[in-house]
Coordinates of C-alpha atoms in Angstrom, one line a residue:
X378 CA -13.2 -11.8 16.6
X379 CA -15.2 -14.7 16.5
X380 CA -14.3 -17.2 13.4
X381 CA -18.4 -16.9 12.4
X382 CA -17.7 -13.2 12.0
X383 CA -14.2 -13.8 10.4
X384 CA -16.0 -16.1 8.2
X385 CA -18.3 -13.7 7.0
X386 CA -16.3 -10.9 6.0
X387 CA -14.1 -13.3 4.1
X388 CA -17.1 -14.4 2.4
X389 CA -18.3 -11.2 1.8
X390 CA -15.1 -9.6 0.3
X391 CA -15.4 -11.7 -2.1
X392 CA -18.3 -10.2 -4.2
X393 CA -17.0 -6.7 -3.6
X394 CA -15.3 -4.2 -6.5
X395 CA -11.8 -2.1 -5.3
X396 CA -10.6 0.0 -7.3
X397 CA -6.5 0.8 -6.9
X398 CA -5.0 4.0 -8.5
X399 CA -1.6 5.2 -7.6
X400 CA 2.3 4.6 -7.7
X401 CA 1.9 1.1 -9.2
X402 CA 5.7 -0.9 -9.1
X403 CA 7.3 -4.0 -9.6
X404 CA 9.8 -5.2 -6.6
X405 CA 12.5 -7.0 -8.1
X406 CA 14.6 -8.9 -5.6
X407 CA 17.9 -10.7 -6.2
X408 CA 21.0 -12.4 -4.2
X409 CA 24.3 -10.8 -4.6
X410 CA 27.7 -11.1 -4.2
X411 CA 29.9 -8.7 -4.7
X412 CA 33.6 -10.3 -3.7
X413 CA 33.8 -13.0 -6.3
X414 CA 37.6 -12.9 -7.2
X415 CA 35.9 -13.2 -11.2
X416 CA 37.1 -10.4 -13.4
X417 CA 35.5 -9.2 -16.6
X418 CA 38.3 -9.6 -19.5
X419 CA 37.1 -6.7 -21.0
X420 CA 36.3 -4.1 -18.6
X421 CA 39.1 -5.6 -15.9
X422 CA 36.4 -5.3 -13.0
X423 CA 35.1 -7.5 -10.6
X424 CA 32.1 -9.5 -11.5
X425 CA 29.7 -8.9 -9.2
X426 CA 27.0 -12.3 -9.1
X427 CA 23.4 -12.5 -8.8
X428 CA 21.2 -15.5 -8.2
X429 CA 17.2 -16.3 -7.3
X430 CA 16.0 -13.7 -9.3
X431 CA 11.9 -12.8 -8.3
X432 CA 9.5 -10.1 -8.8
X433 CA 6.2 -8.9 -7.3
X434 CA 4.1 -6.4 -7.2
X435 CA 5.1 -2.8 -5.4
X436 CA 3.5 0.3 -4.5
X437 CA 0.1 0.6 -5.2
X438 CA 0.2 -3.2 -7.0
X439 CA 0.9 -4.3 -3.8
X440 CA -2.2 -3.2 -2.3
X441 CA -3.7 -4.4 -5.5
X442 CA -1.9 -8.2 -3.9
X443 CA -2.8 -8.0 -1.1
X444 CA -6.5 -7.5 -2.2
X445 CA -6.5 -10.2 -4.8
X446 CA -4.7 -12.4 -2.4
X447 CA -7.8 -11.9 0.1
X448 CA -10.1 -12.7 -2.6
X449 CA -11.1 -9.1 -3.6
X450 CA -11.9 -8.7 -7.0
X451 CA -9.3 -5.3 -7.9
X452 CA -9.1 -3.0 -10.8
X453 CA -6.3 -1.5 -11.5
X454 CA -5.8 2.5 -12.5
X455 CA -2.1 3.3 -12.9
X456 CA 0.9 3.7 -15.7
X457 CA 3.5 1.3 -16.7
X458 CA 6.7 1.7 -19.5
X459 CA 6.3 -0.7 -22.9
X460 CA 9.5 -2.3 -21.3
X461 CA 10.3 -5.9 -19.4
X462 CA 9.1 -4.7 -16.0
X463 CA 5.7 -3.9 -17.5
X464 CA 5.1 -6.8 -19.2
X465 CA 6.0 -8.3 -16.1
X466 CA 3.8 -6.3 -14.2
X467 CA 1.2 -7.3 -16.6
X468 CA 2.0 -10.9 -15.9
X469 CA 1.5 -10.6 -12.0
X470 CA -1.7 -9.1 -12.5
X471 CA -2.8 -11.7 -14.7
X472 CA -2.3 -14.3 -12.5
X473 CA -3.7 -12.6 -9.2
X474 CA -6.5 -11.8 -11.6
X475 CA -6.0 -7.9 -11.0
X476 CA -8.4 -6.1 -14.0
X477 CA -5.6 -4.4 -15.4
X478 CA -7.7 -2.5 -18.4
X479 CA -6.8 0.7 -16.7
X480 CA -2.9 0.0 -16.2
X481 CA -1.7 2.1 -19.3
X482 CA 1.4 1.8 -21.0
X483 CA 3.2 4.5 -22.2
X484 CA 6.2 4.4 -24.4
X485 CA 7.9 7.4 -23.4
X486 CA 8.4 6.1 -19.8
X487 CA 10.1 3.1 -17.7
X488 CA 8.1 1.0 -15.5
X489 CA 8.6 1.8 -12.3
X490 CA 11.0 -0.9 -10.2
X491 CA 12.4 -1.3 -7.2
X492 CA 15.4 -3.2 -7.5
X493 CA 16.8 -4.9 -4.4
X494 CA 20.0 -6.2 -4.6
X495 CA 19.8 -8.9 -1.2
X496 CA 22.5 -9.9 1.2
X497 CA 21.0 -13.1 2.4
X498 CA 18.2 -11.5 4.2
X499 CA 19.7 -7.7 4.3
X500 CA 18.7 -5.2 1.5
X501 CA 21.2 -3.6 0.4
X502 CA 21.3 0.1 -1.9
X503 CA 18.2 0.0 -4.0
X504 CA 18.3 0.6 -7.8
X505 CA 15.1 2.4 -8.6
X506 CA 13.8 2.4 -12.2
X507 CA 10.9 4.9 -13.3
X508 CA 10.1 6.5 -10.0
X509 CA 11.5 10.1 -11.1
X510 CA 9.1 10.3 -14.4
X511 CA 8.1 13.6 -15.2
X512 CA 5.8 13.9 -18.4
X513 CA 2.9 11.9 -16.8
X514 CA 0.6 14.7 -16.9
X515 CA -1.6 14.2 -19.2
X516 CA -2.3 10.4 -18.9
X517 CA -2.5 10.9 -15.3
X518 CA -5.5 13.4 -15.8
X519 CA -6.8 10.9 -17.9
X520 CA -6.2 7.8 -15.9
X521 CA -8.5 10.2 -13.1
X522 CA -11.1 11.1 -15.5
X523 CA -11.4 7.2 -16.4
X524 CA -11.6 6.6 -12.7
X525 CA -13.7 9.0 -12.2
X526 CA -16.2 8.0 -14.6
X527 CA -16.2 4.5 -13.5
X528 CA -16.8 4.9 -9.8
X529 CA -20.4 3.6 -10.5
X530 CA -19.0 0.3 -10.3
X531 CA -16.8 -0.2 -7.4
X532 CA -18.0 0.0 -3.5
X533 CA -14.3 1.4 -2.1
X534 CA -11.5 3.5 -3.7
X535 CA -8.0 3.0 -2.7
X536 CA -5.3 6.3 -3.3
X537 CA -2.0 5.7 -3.7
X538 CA 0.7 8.1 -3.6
X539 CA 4.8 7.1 -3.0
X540 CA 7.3 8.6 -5.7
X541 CA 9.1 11.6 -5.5
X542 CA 6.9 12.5 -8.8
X543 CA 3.8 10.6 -8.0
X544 CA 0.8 9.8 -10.3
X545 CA -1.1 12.3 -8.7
X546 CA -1.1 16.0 -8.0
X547 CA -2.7 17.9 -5.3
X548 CA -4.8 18.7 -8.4
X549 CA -6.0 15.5 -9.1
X550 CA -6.6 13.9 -5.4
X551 CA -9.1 17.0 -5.3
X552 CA -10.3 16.2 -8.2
X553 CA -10.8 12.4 -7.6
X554 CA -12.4 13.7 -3.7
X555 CA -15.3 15.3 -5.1
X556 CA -16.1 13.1 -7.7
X557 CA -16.4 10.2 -5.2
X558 CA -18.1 12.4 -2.5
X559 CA -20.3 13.2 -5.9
X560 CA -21.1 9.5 -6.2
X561 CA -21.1 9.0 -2.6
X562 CA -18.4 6.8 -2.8
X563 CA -16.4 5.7 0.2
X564 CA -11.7 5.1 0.0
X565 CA -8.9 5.3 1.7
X566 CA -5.8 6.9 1.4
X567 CA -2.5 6.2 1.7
X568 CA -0.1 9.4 0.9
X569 CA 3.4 10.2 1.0
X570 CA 3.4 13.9 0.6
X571 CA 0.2 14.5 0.0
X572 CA -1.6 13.9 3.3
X573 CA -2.9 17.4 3.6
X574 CA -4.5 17.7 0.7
X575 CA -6.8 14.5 1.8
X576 CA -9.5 15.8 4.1
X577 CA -12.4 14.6 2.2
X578 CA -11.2 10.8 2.2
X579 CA -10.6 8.6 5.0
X580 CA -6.6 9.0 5.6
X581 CA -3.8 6.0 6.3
X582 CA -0.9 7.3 8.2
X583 CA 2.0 6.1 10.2
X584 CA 4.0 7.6 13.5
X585 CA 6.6 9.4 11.0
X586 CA 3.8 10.6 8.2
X587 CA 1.6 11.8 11.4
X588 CA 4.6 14.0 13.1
X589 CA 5.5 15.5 9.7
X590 CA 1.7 16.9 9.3
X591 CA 1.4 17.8 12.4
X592 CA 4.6 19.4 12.3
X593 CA 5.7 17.6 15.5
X594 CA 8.9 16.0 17.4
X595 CA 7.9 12.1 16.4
X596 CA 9.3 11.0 19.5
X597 CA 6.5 12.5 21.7
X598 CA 4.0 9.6 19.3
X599 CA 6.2 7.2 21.7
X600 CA 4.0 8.2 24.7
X601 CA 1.2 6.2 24.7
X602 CA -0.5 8.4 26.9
X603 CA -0.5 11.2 24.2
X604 CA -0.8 9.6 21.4
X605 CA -5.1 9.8 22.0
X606 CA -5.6 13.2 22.6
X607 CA -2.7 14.2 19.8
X608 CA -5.1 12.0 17.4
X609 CA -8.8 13.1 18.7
X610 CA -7.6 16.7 18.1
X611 CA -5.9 16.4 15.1
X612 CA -9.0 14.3 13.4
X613 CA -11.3 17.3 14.8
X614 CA -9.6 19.7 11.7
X615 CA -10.8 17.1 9.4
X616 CA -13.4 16.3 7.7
X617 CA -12.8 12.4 7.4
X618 CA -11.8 10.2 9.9
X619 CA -7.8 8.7 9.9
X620 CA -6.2 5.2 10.5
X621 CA -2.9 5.2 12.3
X622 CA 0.0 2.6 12.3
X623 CA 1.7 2.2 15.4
X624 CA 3.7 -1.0 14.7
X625 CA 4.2 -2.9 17.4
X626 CA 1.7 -0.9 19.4
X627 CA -1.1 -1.9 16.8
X628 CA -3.1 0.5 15.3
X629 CA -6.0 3.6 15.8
X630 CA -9.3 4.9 13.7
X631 CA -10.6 7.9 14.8
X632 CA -13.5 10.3 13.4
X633 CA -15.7 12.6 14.7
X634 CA -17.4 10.5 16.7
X635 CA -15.4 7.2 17.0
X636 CA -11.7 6.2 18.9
X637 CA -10.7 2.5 18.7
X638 CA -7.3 1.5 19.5
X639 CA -6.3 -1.8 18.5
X640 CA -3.7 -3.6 19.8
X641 CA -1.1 -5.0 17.5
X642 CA -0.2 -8.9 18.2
X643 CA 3.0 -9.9 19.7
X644 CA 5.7 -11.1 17.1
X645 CA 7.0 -14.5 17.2
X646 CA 10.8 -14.6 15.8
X647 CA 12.5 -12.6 12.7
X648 CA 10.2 -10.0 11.2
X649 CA 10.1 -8.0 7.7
X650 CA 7.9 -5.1 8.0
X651 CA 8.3 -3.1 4.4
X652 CA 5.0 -3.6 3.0
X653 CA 3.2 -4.3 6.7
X654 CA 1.4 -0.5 5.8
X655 CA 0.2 -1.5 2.4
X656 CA -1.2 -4.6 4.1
X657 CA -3.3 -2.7 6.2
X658 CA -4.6 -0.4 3.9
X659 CA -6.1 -4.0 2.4
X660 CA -7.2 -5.3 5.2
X661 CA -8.7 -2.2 6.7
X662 CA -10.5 -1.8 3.6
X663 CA -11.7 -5.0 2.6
X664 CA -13.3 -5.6 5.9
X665 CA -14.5 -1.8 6.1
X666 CA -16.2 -2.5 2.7
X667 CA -18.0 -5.5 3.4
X668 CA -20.0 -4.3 6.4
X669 CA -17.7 -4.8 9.3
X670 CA -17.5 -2.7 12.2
X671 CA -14.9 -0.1 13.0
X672 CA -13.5 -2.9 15.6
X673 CA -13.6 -5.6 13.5
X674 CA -12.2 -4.0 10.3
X675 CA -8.9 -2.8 12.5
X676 CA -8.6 -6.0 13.9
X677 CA -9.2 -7.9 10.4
X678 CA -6.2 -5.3 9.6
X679 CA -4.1 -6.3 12.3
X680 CA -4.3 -9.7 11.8
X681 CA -3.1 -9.5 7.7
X682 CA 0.0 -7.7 9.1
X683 CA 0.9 -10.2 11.7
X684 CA 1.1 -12.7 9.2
X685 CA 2.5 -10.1 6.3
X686 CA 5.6 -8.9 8.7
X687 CA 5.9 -12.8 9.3
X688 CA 7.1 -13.2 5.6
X689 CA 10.9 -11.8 5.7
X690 CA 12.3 -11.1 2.5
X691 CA 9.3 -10.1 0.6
X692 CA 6.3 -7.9 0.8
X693 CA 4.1 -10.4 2.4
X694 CA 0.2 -11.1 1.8
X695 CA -1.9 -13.1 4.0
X696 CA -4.5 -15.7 2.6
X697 CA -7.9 -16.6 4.1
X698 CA -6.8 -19.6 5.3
X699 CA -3.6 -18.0 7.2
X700 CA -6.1 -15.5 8.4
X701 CA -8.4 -17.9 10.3
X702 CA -5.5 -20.0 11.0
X703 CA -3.9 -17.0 13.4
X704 CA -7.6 -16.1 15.0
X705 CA -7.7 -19.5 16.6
X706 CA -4.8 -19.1 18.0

């Protein structure tokens, strides 16, 4: 991409309106140690230590980084506990100056938090707080019907959906699909287990998420030679295009009338790649949303994850500058 074009998406990005709703999280990362030789006198266990304590944004507040992070003004539509991870939450958003008007607390529920106990650069077993909530219902019809009523405002929707009991229902995601189709109101989403129930939005999906819709052996998305037609075909039963993750090989859009594969840039040294997908959803749709070409919004994508997956240890975001830094290169 030339650095004029670069320039002018990230210029343009910047007077845009995103909104996020979804499986909003807080990472919480940690160093431990676990063979200390220090004993608790009153339970007779080993201590286990912990140092470097950080948060961030996960889930769908990553996105929301990633967004703010790029420059994007972001709102915010998801549901947080009355507890220290929320008011943490609230805190993040604060200073990436998220809107966080729709990110609603409720007292009945934990913020959801991934905790990752860290083994100098090696996660080790997760401790997950809030992900299994179950009496969301309501407030998640309501978060949608806010959403829904807002959508005037913003030029892209991004969908979130990660936890085993997510925000959103198959209900709901139809529910928020025709409203924005009603408003003519382009998005993108990003969908554990909901993938099917997406035709009317523009759909994120990786090699694993792919196989499991298509009810496939993954291992035959290894052959680059099938990977084209296995796409074109599938993107024929839809009615909205689909971006697909490769890793290493990069990343394709396909709709009815379009196919662009873009190649993913060669790594140089250690890589982290958990939150490389949410970064793309960013990029893709930042760029997308300020008038960039198909081409150029994949390859504004690809270069936010080369420099995410460069970040070990944390779900990385890329900055402007790091952005037109890596397309001199």
């Amino acid at each position: 991409m030339s650095p004029e074009q670069l320039r002018h998406i990230l210029t343009r990005i910047q007077s845009l309106k995103i909104a996020v709703i979804g499986d909003f999280a807080i990472d919480f990362y940690f160093q431990k140690t676990e063979e200390t030789g220090d004993f608790s006198v009153e339970t007779k266990k080993e201590v286990h230590w912990a140092k470097a304590p950080k948060t961030g944004l996960g889930g769908a507040g990553n996105v929301a980084k990633n967004l703010a992070t790029l420059g994007v003004p972001t709102s915010a539509f998801g549901l947080i506990g009355s507890d220290i991870f929320g008011r943490d939450m609230n805190f993040h958003c604060q200073n990436l100056g998220i809107h966080a008007e729709n990110l609603k607390s409720l007292r009945s529920m934990d913020t959801p938090t991934y905790s990752k106990p860290m083994l100098g650069e090696v996660e080790l077993n997760r401790i997950d707080f809030g992900t299994q909530e179950k009496d969301i219902v309501q407030a998640s019809q309501d978060l949608v019907d806010s959403l829904c009523n807002q959508l005037a405002e913003y030029d892209w929707v991004i969908i979130n959906e990660q936890f085993r009991y997510p925000l959103l229902n198959q209900h709901l995601l139809e529910k928020l699909q025709e409203a924005m189709n009603k408003a003519q109101k382009t998005g993108l989403a990003d969908l554990r287990s909901l993938g099917n129930f997406a035709n009317q939005v523009l759909l994120k999906v990786n090699e694993s998420e792919l196989a499991h819709l298509l009810d496939i052996d993954p291992a035959i998305l290894e052959d680059n030679e099938q990977v084209p037609n296995i796409v074109q075909e599938w993107v024929k039963s839809r009615q909205q295009g689909a971006l697909v993750t490769l890793g290493d090989r990069g990343l394709i859009y396909a709709d009815h009338q379009h196919f662009h594969w873009q190649a993913g840039i060669p790594a140089k040294g250690p890589i982290d790649t958990v939150g490389a997908g949410d970064m793309i959803v960013a990029g893709f749709s930042a760029a997308k949303a300020a008038g960039a070409s198909i081409q150029e919004a994949c390859e504004f994508a690809t270069l936010c994850a080369h420099i995410s997956i460069h970040k070990i240890g944390e779900t990385g975001e890329a900055t402007p500058q790091e952005i037109l830094d890596l397309n001199q290169l």
